[in-house]
Short mmCIF file of C-alpha atoms and ligand atoms in Angstrom, two decimals:
data_model
loop_
_atom_site.label_atom_id
_atom_site.label_comp_id
_atom_site.label_asym_id
_atom_site.label_seq_id
_atom_site.Cartn_x
_atom_site.Cartn_y
_atom_site.Cartn_z
CA MET A 4 -33.18 -40.48 -57.84
CA ALA A 5 -30.38 -38.34 -59.23
CA LYS A 6 -27.59 -37.70 -56.76
CA LYS A 7 -27.78 -34.13 -55.52
CA SER A 8 -24.61 -32.22 -56.28
CA ALA A 9 -22.82 -30.74 -53.27
CA PRO A 10 -23.66 -27.08 -52.64
CA SER A 11 -21.04 -24.61 -53.83
CA VAL A 12 -18.73 -22.91 -51.34
CA LYS A 13 -20.53 -19.61 -51.98
CA GLN A 14 -23.89 -21.21 -51.27
CA LEU A 15 -22.63 -22.83 -48.06
CA GLN A 16 -21.18 -19.54 -46.86
CA LYS A 17 -24.44 -17.78 -47.59
CA ASP A 18 -26.57 -20.44 -45.91
CA ALA A 19 -24.24 -20.60 -42.90
CA ARG A 20 -25.01 -16.96 -42.27
CA SER A 21 -28.69 -17.33 -43.04
CA TYR A 22 -29.52 -20.29 -40.85
CA ILE A 23 -27.06 -20.90 -38.02
CA TRP A 24 -26.77 -19.16 -34.70
CA GLN A 25 -23.18 -19.97 -33.65
CA PRO A 26 -22.21 -20.75 -30.02
CA PHE A 27 -20.23 -18.15 -28.04
CA THR A 28 -20.25 -15.90 -31.10
CA GLN A 29 -21.31 -12.32 -31.70
CA MET A 30 -23.32 -12.97 -34.82
CA GLN A 31 -23.35 -9.36 -36.00
CA GLU A 32 -19.60 -9.50 -36.44
CA TRP A 33 -19.63 -13.09 -37.70
CA GLU A 34 -22.11 -12.33 -40.46
CA GLN A 35 -19.77 -9.70 -41.91
CA HIS A 36 -17.11 -12.16 -43.05
CA PRO A 37 -17.23 -15.32 -45.12
CA PRO A 38 -17.20 -18.12 -42.53
CA LEU A 39 -14.49 -20.73 -42.42
CA ILE A 40 -16.12 -24.08 -43.18
CA ILE A 41 -14.12 -27.19 -42.30
CA SER A 42 -15.05 -30.28 -44.25
CA ARG A 43 -12.24 -32.75 -43.65
CA GLY A 44 -9.45 -33.61 -41.26
CA LYS A 45 -6.52 -35.98 -41.00
CA GLY A 46 -4.21 -36.21 -38.01
CA THR A 47 -3.48 -32.68 -36.76
CA VAL A 48 -4.61 -31.02 -39.99
CA LEU A 49 -8.05 -29.66 -40.89
CA TYR A 50 -9.14 -28.75 -44.42
CA ASP A 51 -11.75 -26.20 -45.38
CA VAL A 52 -14.24 -26.57 -48.24
CA GLU A 53 -11.79 -24.84 -50.57
CA GLY A 54 -9.02 -27.29 -49.71
CA ASN A 55 -6.91 -24.98 -47.52
CA ALA A 56 -5.07 -26.74 -44.68
CA TYR A 57 -4.90 -25.62 -41.04
CA LEU A 58 -3.16 -27.05 -38.00
CA ASP A 59 -5.77 -27.83 -35.36
CA GLY A 60 -4.33 -25.70 -32.55
CA THR A 61 -7.42 -26.06 -30.37
CA SER A 62 -7.92 -29.83 -30.75
CA SER A 63 -11.30 -28.81 -32.22
CA ILE A 64 -12.03 -26.99 -28.97
CA TRP A 65 -10.23 -29.22 -26.50
CA VAL A 66 -11.67 -32.57 -27.53
CA ASN A 67 -9.40 -34.28 -30.06
CA LEU A 68 -6.58 -36.46 -28.69
CA HIS A 69 -5.13 -38.84 -31.27
CA GLY A 70 -5.77 -36.81 -34.39
CA HIS A 71 -8.64 -36.78 -36.85
CA ARG A 72 -9.60 -39.90 -38.81
CA HIS A 73 -7.72 -42.19 -36.50
CA PRO A 74 -8.09 -45.67 -38.06
CA THR A 75 -8.77 -47.44 -34.73
CA ILE A 76 -11.55 -45.07 -33.67
CA ASP A 77 -13.01 -44.84 -37.18
CA GLN A 78 -13.13 -48.63 -37.34
CA ALA A 79 -14.70 -49.01 -33.89
CA ILE A 80 -17.55 -46.69 -34.82
CA ARG A 81 -18.05 -48.41 -38.17
CA HIS A 82 -18.17 -51.76 -36.43
CA GLN A 83 -20.70 -50.55 -33.88
CA LEU A 84 -22.87 -49.33 -36.77
CA THR A 85 -23.16 -52.94 -37.92
CA GLN A 86 -24.70 -53.71 -34.48
CA ILE A 87 -26.83 -50.76 -33.38
CA ALA A 88 -26.46 -46.95 -33.34
CA HIS A 89 -28.49 -46.30 -30.24
CA SER A 90 -30.28 -48.12 -27.49
CA THR A 91 -31.21 -46.65 -24.12
CA LEU A 92 -29.65 -47.06 -20.67
CA LEU A 93 -32.96 -46.31 -18.95
CA GLY A 94 -33.65 -49.62 -17.24
CA ILE A 95 -31.70 -51.74 -19.78
CA SER A 96 -28.08 -51.89 -20.86
CA HIS A 97 -25.73 -52.54 -23.77
CA PRO A 98 -22.32 -54.25 -23.96
CA LEU A 99 -20.19 -51.22 -24.75
CA ALA A 100 -21.53 -49.09 -21.88
CA ILE A 101 -20.72 -52.00 -19.56
CA GLN A 102 -17.20 -52.45 -20.96
CA LEU A 103 -16.54 -48.71 -20.92
CA ALA A 104 -17.76 -48.26 -17.34
CA LYS A 105 -15.44 -51.08 -16.23
CA ALA A 106 -12.53 -49.56 -18.16
CA LEU A 107 -13.14 -46.09 -16.68
CA VAL A 108 -13.24 -47.46 -13.14
CA GLY A 109 -9.94 -49.17 -13.95
CA ILE A 110 -8.10 -46.02 -15.03
CA THR A 111 -9.60 -43.30 -12.83
CA PRO A 112 -8.31 -42.62 -9.28
CA LYS A 113 -8.77 -45.57 -6.95
CA GLY A 114 -12.05 -45.38 -5.05
CA LEU A 115 -14.19 -44.18 -7.94
CA GLU A 116 -16.35 -47.21 -8.60
CA LYS A 117 -19.59 -46.20 -10.28
CA VAL A 118 -20.11 -44.53 -13.65
CA PHE A 119 -23.15 -42.40 -14.48
CA PHE A 120 -23.23 -41.65 -18.22
CA SER A 121 -24.46 -38.55 -20.00
CA ASP A 122 -23.49 -36.64 -23.12
CA ASN A 123 -21.62 -33.38 -22.45
CA GLY A 124 -19.41 -31.71 -19.87
CA SER A 125 -21.94 -29.21 -18.52
CA THR A 126 -24.31 -32.05 -17.87
CA ALA A 127 -21.64 -34.22 -16.26
CA VAL A 128 -21.04 -31.37 -13.79
CA GLU A 129 -24.77 -30.72 -13.33
CA ILE A 130 -25.16 -34.41 -12.42
CA ALA A 131 -22.28 -34.15 -9.95
CA LEU A 132 -24.05 -31.28 -8.18
CA LYS A 133 -27.40 -33.05 -8.03
CA MET A 134 -25.72 -36.24 -6.79
CA ALA A 135 -24.00 -34.30 -4.03
CA ILE A 136 -27.19 -32.57 -2.88
CA GLN A 137 -29.25 -35.76 -2.80
CA TYR A 138 -26.41 -37.68 -1.16
CA TRP A 139 -26.47 -35.42 1.87
CA GLN A 140 -30.21 -35.99 2.26
CA GLN A 141 -29.87 -39.76 2.10
CA CYS A 142 -26.49 -40.63 3.60
CA PRO A 143 -26.47 -42.71 6.81
CA VAL A 144 -26.44 -39.60 8.99
CA PRO A 145 -28.39 -37.17 6.81
CA GLU A 146 -27.21 -33.57 6.59
CA PRO A 147 -30.03 -31.98 4.59
CA ARG A 148 -28.74 -28.50 5.38
CA LYS A 149 -25.76 -29.18 3.15
CA THR A 150 -27.04 -27.50 -0.04
CA GLN A 151 -24.35 -24.96 -0.92
CA PHE A 152 -21.20 -25.13 -3.00
CA ILE A 153 -17.80 -23.50 -3.05
CA HIS A 154 -16.05 -22.78 -6.33
CA LEU A 155 -12.94 -20.95 -7.48
CA GLY A 156 -12.81 -17.47 -8.97
CA LEU A 157 -12.74 -17.49 -12.79
CA ALA A 158 -13.91 -21.12 -12.74
CA TYR A 159 -15.78 -22.53 -15.72
CA HIS A 160 -17.95 -25.60 -15.32
CA GLY A 161 -20.34 -25.35 -18.25
CA ASP A 162 -23.38 -23.53 -19.58
CA THR A 163 -26.39 -25.24 -18.03
CA VAL A 164 -27.92 -23.29 -15.17
CA GLY A 165 -26.37 -25.36 -12.39
CA SER A 166 -22.88 -25.60 -13.83
CA MET A 167 -23.05 -21.94 -14.82
CA SER A 168 -24.02 -21.03 -11.26
CA LEU A 169 -20.64 -22.32 -10.10
CA SER A 170 -18.66 -20.49 -12.72
CA GLY A 171 -16.65 -17.42 -11.85
CA ILE A 172 -16.86 -15.69 -15.21
CA GLU A 173 -19.23 -12.76 -14.84
CA LEU A 174 -19.60 -12.05 -18.53
CA PHE A 175 -21.25 -15.44 -19.11
CA GLN A 176 -23.56 -15.18 -16.10
CA LYS A 177 -24.71 -11.58 -16.21
CA PRO A 178 -27.99 -11.90 -18.15
CA PHE A 179 -28.97 -14.90 -16.04
CA SER A 180 -28.28 -13.59 -12.55
CA SER A 181 -31.93 -14.23 -11.61
CA LEU A 182 -31.46 -17.93 -12.31
CA LEU A 183 -28.17 -18.56 -10.49
CA PHE A 184 -28.80 -20.77 -7.51
CA PRO A 185 -28.34 -19.38 -4.02
CA GLY A 186 -25.62 -20.52 -1.66
CA ARG A 187 -22.66 -20.14 -3.94
CA HIS A 188 -19.35 -19.17 -2.43
CA GLN A 189 -16.36 -18.10 -4.43
CA ILE A 190 -12.78 -18.21 -3.28
CA GLU A 191 -9.95 -16.50 -5.13
CA ALA A 192 -8.33 -18.47 -7.99
CA PRO A 193 -4.73 -19.64 -7.35
CA TYR A 194 -3.35 -16.96 -9.66
CA CYS A 195 0.37 -17.28 -8.77
CA TYR A 196 1.44 -15.38 -11.90
CA ARG A 197 -0.09 -12.25 -10.43
CA CYS A 198 -0.74 -13.18 -6.85
CA PRO A 199 -3.53 -11.00 -5.47
CA LEU A 200 -1.82 -11.26 -2.08
CA ASN A 201 1.53 -10.30 -3.62
CA LEU A 202 3.19 -13.41 -2.25
CA GLN A 203 5.64 -15.92 -3.69
CA PHE A 204 5.20 -19.68 -3.79
CA PRO A 205 6.25 -21.67 -1.75
CA GLN A 206 6.98 -19.06 0.97
CA CYS A 207 3.30 -18.09 0.81
CA GLN A 208 2.33 -21.54 2.13
CA MET A 209 -0.72 -21.20 -0.09
CA ALA A 210 -2.21 -18.37 1.95
CA CYS A 211 -4.79 -18.07 -0.85
CA LEU A 212 -6.46 -21.15 0.67
CA ASP A 213 -6.92 -19.51 4.08
CA PRO A 214 -10.29 -18.05 3.02
CA LEU A 215 -11.41 -21.56 2.02
CA GLU A 216 -10.49 -22.86 5.43
CA SER A 217 -12.29 -19.99 7.19
CA LEU A 218 -15.34 -20.49 5.01
CA LEU A 219 -15.42 -24.22 5.72
CA GLN A 220 -14.91 -23.62 9.42
CA ALA A 221 -17.82 -21.19 9.56
CA LYS A 222 -20.23 -22.83 7.13
CA HIS A 223 -19.39 -26.49 6.67
CA VAL A 224 -22.79 -27.59 7.98
CA GLU A 225 -24.33 -25.90 4.93
CA ILE A 226 -21.69 -26.81 2.36
CA ALA A 227 -22.36 -29.84 0.13
CA GLY A 228 -19.17 -29.70 -1.88
CA VAL A 229 -16.18 -27.87 -3.27
CA VAL A 230 -15.94 -27.91 -7.05
CA VAL A 231 -12.58 -27.45 -8.78
CA GLU A 232 -10.90 -27.84 -12.13
CA PRO A 233 -7.87 -29.81 -10.90
CA MET A 234 -4.33 -28.58 -11.74
CA VAL A 235 -5.39 -25.93 -14.23
CA GLN A 236 -8.37 -23.67 -14.79
CA GLY A 237 -8.92 -23.73 -18.54
CA VAL A 238 -11.44 -21.11 -19.59
CA ALA A 239 -10.04 -18.78 -16.91
CA GLY A 240 -7.16 -18.36 -19.37
CA LEU A 241 -5.07 -21.35 -18.36
CA ILE A 242 -4.36 -20.78 -14.69
CA PRO A 243 -2.30 -23.64 -13.27
CA SER A 244 -2.44 -24.22 -9.53
CA PRO A 245 0.78 -24.61 -7.49
CA PRO A 246 2.01 -28.06 -6.41
CA GLY A 247 0.14 -29.34 -3.37
CA TYR A 248 -2.86 -27.09 -3.97
CA LEU A 249 -5.20 -29.89 -4.97
CA GLN A 250 -4.10 -32.06 -2.08
CA ARG A 251 -4.66 -29.23 0.36
CA ILE A 252 -8.22 -28.64 -0.87
CA HIS A 253 -8.86 -32.36 -0.67
CA GLU A 254 -7.60 -32.44 2.93
CA LEU A 255 -9.79 -29.50 3.91
CA CYS A 256 -12.81 -31.21 2.35
CA ARG A 257 -12.12 -34.34 4.40
CA GLN A 258 -11.59 -32.36 7.57
CA TYR A 259 -14.86 -30.45 7.22
CA GLN A 260 -16.96 -33.25 5.74
CA VAL A 261 -17.76 -31.73 2.39
CA LEU A 262 -17.55 -33.51 -0.96
CA PHE A 263 -14.61 -32.87 -3.24
CA ILE A 264 -15.87 -32.60 -6.81
CA ALA A 265 -13.30 -32.63 -9.61
CA ASP A 266 -14.32 -31.23 -13.00
CA GLU A 267 -11.90 -33.07 -15.31
CA VAL A 268 -13.93 -32.27 -18.41
CA ALA A 269 -10.98 -30.38 -19.93
CA THR A 270 -8.03 -31.93 -18.08
CA GLY A 271 -9.06 -35.58 -18.32
CA PHE A 272 -7.61 -38.12 -20.78
CA GLY A 273 -3.98 -37.09 -20.91
CA ARG A 274 -4.23 -33.39 -21.63
CA THR A 275 -2.04 -32.44 -18.66
CA GLY A 276 0.49 -35.24 -19.24
CA ARG A 277 -1.16 -37.70 -16.83
CA MET A 278 -4.34 -39.63 -17.59
CA PHE A 279 -6.23 -37.39 -15.15
CA ALA A 280 -5.15 -34.15 -13.50
CA CYS A 281 -6.00 -35.63 -10.08
CA ASP A 282 -3.23 -38.21 -10.71
CA HIS A 283 -0.59 -35.48 -10.41
CA GLU A 284 -1.36 -35.23 -6.70
CA ALA A 285 -2.74 -38.72 -6.09
CA VAL A 286 -6.10 -37.36 -5.06
CA THR A 287 -9.37 -39.31 -5.31
CA PRO A 288 -12.32 -36.98 -5.60
CA ASP A 289 -15.73 -37.99 -4.26
CA ILE A 290 -17.23 -37.17 -7.63
CA MET A 291 -15.48 -36.65 -10.95
CA ALA A 292 -16.88 -35.24 -14.19
CA LEU A 293 -15.49 -36.35 -17.56
CA ALA A 294 -16.36 -35.41 -21.14
CA LYS A 295 -14.39 -33.60 -23.87
CA GLY A 296 -11.55 -36.07 -24.61
CA MET A 297 -13.52 -39.13 -23.60
CA THR A 298 -14.25 -40.26 -27.18
CA GLY A 299 -10.97 -38.93 -28.53
CA GLY A 300 -12.94 -35.97 -29.84
CA TYR A 301 -15.30 -38.02 -31.97
CA LEU A 302 -18.74 -38.07 -30.40
CA PRO A 303 -20.58 -36.39 -27.51
CA LEU A 304 -20.29 -38.58 -24.45
CA ALA A 305 -19.72 -37.79 -20.79
CA ALA A 306 -19.57 -39.51 -17.43
CA THR A 307 -19.83 -38.65 -13.77
CA LEU A 308 -17.95 -41.09 -11.56
CA THR A 309 -18.40 -41.55 -7.86
CA THR A 310 -17.56 -43.74 -4.88
CA HIS A 311 -19.39 -46.75 -3.56
CA GLU A 312 -20.22 -44.72 -0.45
CA ILE A 313 -22.12 -42.07 -2.39
CA TYR A 314 -23.77 -44.64 -4.65
CA SER A 315 -25.03 -46.66 -1.66
CA ALA A 316 -26.89 -43.68 -0.24
CA PHE A 317 -29.24 -43.92 -3.24
CA LEU A 318 -30.21 -47.55 -2.61
CA GLY A 319 -33.61 -48.50 -1.20
CA GLN A 320 -37.07 -49.71 -2.10
CA PRO A 321 -38.54 -47.99 -5.20
CA GLN A 322 -41.30 -46.37 -3.10
CA GLU A 323 -38.74 -44.75 -0.80
CA GLY A 324 -37.85 -42.20 -3.47
CA ARG A 325 -34.11 -42.58 -3.03
CA THR A 326 -33.62 -43.13 -6.77
CA PHE A 327 -31.45 -40.66 -8.68
CA PHE A 328 -34.03 -39.20 -11.02
CA HIS A 329 -31.80 -37.99 -13.79
CA GLY A 330 -31.06 -39.22 -17.32
CA HIS A 331 -30.92 -38.08 -20.92
CA SER A 332 -32.26 -39.58 -24.13
CA TYR A 333 -28.77 -40.27 -25.47
CA THR A 334 -27.15 -41.22 -22.15
CA GLY A 335 -24.29 -43.67 -22.81
CA ASN A 336 -24.89 -43.76 -26.56
CA PRO A 337 -23.35 -46.97 -28.00
CA LEU A 338 -21.52 -45.25 -30.85
CA GLY A 339 -20.00 -42.87 -28.32
CA CYS A 340 -19.02 -45.78 -26.07
CA ALA A 341 -17.40 -47.54 -29.04
CA ALA A 342 -15.35 -44.43 -29.76
CA ALA A 343 -14.45 -44.07 -26.06
CA LEU A 344 -13.23 -47.67 -25.78
CA ALA A 345 -11.20 -47.27 -28.98
CA ASN A 346 -9.79 -44.03 -27.55
CA LEU A 347 -8.54 -45.90 -24.48
CA SER A 348 -7.07 -48.66 -26.61
CA VAL A 349 -5.11 -46.10 -28.65
CA PHE A 350 -3.64 -44.74 -25.41
CA LYS A 351 -2.21 -48.23 -24.86
CA THR A 352 -1.13 -49.23 -28.37
CA GLU A 353 0.48 -45.87 -29.12
CA ARG A 354 1.85 -45.36 -25.59
CA THR A 355 0.35 -41.89 -25.82
CA LEU A 356 1.14 -40.80 -22.26
CA VAL A 357 4.80 -41.82 -22.52
CA LYS A 358 5.16 -39.90 -25.77
CA VAL A 359 3.33 -36.86 -24.43
CA GLN A 360 5.50 -36.74 -21.33
CA ARG A 361 8.58 -36.77 -23.55
CA ARG A 362 7.24 -34.01 -25.76
CA ILE A 363 6.00 -31.67 -23.03
CA PRO A 364 9.47 -30.24 -22.20
CA ARG A 365 10.11 -29.80 -25.93
CA LEU A 366 6.88 -27.84 -26.26
CA THR A 367 8.07 -25.70 -23.33
CA THR A 368 11.30 -25.00 -25.23
CA PHE A 369 9.38 -23.97 -28.34
CA LEU A 370 7.20 -21.69 -26.27
CA GLU A 371 10.24 -20.03 -24.73
CA THR A 372 11.02 -18.55 -28.14
CA LEU A 373 7.83 -16.50 -27.75
CA ALA A 374 8.97 -14.99 -24.47
CA GLN A 375 11.14 -12.37 -26.17
CA ASP A 376 8.21 -11.00 -28.12
CA PRO A 377 7.38 -7.54 -26.70
CA TRP A 378 3.67 -8.41 -26.69
CA VAL A 379 3.96 -11.68 -24.80
CA GLY A 380 3.30 -11.55 -21.05
CA ASP A 381 2.86 -14.82 -19.19
CA ILE A 382 3.20 -18.13 -20.95
CA ARG A 383 1.26 -20.60 -18.82
CA GLN A 384 1.53 -24.29 -19.51
CA CYS A 385 0.19 -27.46 -17.98
CA GLY A 386 1.12 -30.34 -20.27
CA TYR A 387 -0.57 -29.81 -23.62
CA MET A 388 -2.68 -26.95 -22.28
CA VAL A 389 -1.05 -23.59 -22.96
CA GLY A 390 -2.16 -19.99 -22.44
CA ILE A 391 -0.10 -17.22 -24.04
CA GLU A 392 -1.08 -13.84 -22.69
CA LEU A 393 -0.75 -10.86 -25.00
CA VAL A 394 0.05 -7.60 -23.20
CA LYS A 395 0.55 -3.99 -24.20
CA ASN A 396 3.58 -3.59 -22.00
CA GLN A 397 5.74 -6.58 -21.22
CA SER A 398 7.55 -5.02 -18.27
CA ASN A 399 4.45 -4.31 -16.18
CA LYS A 400 2.13 -6.71 -18.07
CA GLU A 401 -0.30 -3.91 -18.76
CA PRO A 402 -3.18 -5.50 -20.66
CA PHE A 403 -4.46 -4.37 -24.04
CA PRO A 404 -7.82 -2.68 -23.83
CA MET A 405 -10.47 -5.28 -24.74
CA ILE A 406 -11.73 -2.96 -27.48
CA ASP A 407 -8.49 -3.49 -29.43
CA ARG A 408 -9.47 -7.16 -29.83
CA ILE A 409 -5.84 -8.17 -30.07
CA GLY A 410 -6.51 -11.85 -29.36
CA HIS A 411 -9.11 -11.94 -32.11
CA ARG A 412 -6.82 -10.18 -34.59
CA VAL A 413 -3.96 -12.58 -33.90
CA THR A 414 -6.39 -15.46 -34.43
CA VAL A 415 -7.40 -14.07 -37.82
CA ALA A 416 -3.74 -13.56 -38.81
CA ALA A 417 -2.82 -17.10 -37.67
CA ARG A 418 -5.63 -18.48 -39.79
CA THR A 419 -4.18 -16.95 -42.96
CA LEU A 420 -0.89 -18.66 -42.04
CA GLY A 421 -2.50 -22.07 -41.52
CA LEU A 422 -3.18 -22.32 -37.80
CA LEU A 423 -6.56 -22.50 -36.09
CA ILE A 424 -6.45 -21.13 -32.58
CA ARG A 425 -9.11 -19.46 -30.43
CA PRO A 426 -8.33 -16.81 -27.85
CA ILE A 427 -10.02 -16.15 -24.55
CA GLY A 428 -9.88 -12.37 -24.42
CA ASN A 429 -6.24 -11.56 -25.10
CA ILE A 430 -4.97 -14.96 -24.05
CA MET A 431 -4.14 -17.27 -26.93
CA ILE A 432 -5.11 -20.79 -25.93
CA LEU A 433 -2.99 -23.45 -27.60
CA MET A 434 -4.29 -26.97 -27.04
CA PRO A 435 -2.71 -29.33 -29.56
CA PRO A 436 -3.92 -32.90 -30.04
CA LEU A 437 -1.78 -35.31 -28.00
CA SER A 438 -0.72 -36.92 -31.27
CA ALA A 439 0.77 -33.72 -32.71
CA THR A 440 4.38 -34.30 -33.77
CA LEU A 441 7.25 -32.16 -32.50
CA GLN A 442 7.40 -30.60 -35.93
CA GLU A 443 3.72 -29.70 -35.80
CA LEU A 444 4.05 -28.29 -32.28
CA LYS A 445 6.96 -26.12 -33.39
CA GLN A 446 5.07 -25.01 -36.47
CA MET A 447 2.11 -23.93 -34.32
CA VAL A 448 4.35 -21.81 -32.11
CA ASP A 449 6.20 -20.37 -35.11
CA ILE A 450 2.97 -19.38 -36.85
CA LEU A 451 1.71 -17.77 -33.68
CA LYS A 452 4.93 -15.75 -33.46
CA VAL A 453 4.52 -14.47 -37.02
CA ALA A 454 0.81 -13.78 -36.49
CA ILE A 455 1.61 -11.61 -33.47
CA SER A 456 4.16 -9.60 -35.43
CA ILE A 457 1.72 -9.12 -38.32
CA VAL A 458 -0.88 -7.67 -35.97
CA ARG A 459 1.77 -5.50 -34.31
CA ALA A 460 2.84 -4.12 -37.69
CA SER A 461 -0.74 -3.37 -38.71
CA LYS A 462 -1.41 -1.75 -35.35
CA SER A 463 1.56 0.59 -35.62
CA ALA A 464 0.51 1.42 -39.20
CA GLU A 465 -2.93 2.41 -37.81
CA LYS A 466 -1.27 4.74 -35.33
CA ILE A 467 0.78 6.48 -38.01
CA SER A 468 -2.10 7.00 -40.42
C1 PLP B 520 -15.77 -27.44 -21.62
C2 PLP B 520 -15.90 -27.55 -20.15
C3 PLP B 520 -17.12 -27.86 -19.55
C4 PLP B 520 -18.39 -27.98 -20.36
O1 PLP B 520 -18.37 -29.04 -21.23
P1 PLP B 520 -19.40 -29.06 -22.49
O2 PLP B 520 -19.24 -30.41 -23.08
O3 PLP B 520 -18.93 -27.96 -23.39
O4 PLP B 520 -20.75 -28.81 -21.95
C5 PLP B 520 -17.16 -28.03 -18.19
N1 PLP B 520 -16.05 -27.91 -17.44
C6 PLP B 520 -14.86 -27.61 -17.98
C7 PLP B 520 -13.67 -27.53 -17.09
C8 PLP B 520 -14.73 -27.41 -19.34
O5 PLP B 520 -13.55 -27.06 -19.88
#
């Protein structure tokens, strides 16, 4: 058979618009422009089908850690292909899932001892919620009334119905309000940059957590768990929590006998400068969800970890119905596990965390050069997670009207300069791979600076004309 020649760029662009419905994308707008089609990557750089290079400023949407085409991870996947691509975890096992589970228990906060695999972050959270609910029905002193959850304002935990129910972003939930599960309680996000209570940390003594305490006091008999993104709320627009915040929530959970569920899907695997965000405050959650960086950004794999105590509540004779009836076709996929194990080995051989910790203050210094820009409001950083807020008026941080689509326009300008970045509203989210060099980090910030000034110039030209 003759080898089919690759489709032309024009054909790909046409077919992309004909056949794909893109995630989180207004397709009417998307269809109006030739789509960017990435075909290759190496390290921090992505290449489109025409050969143009772009710095990967989003880590390919928060997943890549050690760069693209990392030889160790590439090799691990290739090797696993010589063994088997997929075999199930339903009732049987495979070596890499076993090795990976052991490795994860070794590096996650002490006390997390059992690993339940799945394949994406939303699902890892969904599993955490189901585990919590069933646990309270089956624990030694059952508390079947504990069926409700508390989450933070502006939280994001995924797009499946359960994880979406505990999100605090109205725009994503609105069409599905009929599906959101009952018994959800929201407490204000720890938004110190613009404290809703108008207080200053640390004099405030974290008064924003008083409502959580009152809620737990009044309702703890009905509350199964508190779900948080530890240290920083990502999709909220990068909202870091103040020091001690996580510990305080953890304490309150202990005091009122509710489970503490940490969604480390975005923060896990070094993104905040520690292996896990919970490590910053030495907190062990009852349940922890992991995904995004788990395979170094290579393959879809996720895990929900929990304690021996929670695991034991599910033990019994098969006919007792205490089994956790949950699982997916590709749960713990061997290729994904191979990538995940290689990812962890790269952390060791390249001393990734040591390097990242050294580079974080340098990144902060680069970011400070943005502060003078008249359009830059807050610059929020937690390790390699950065949110740069664009505002109309720097002195009072007056936001741009959404209709101006400033974040989107800066993204488009940055792309022409060789940086891929994706905004959340008017907040530019910069999330470089952990392997990005100082030079690449500086380049990302510099391009962003120029992109902002290009959009500002075009905006003032619009006003004049
Ligand atoms: C991305 C994300 C999720 C969802 O993960 P998916 O793999 O996209 O389903 C859940 N929680 C947080 C904190 C995330 O950032």
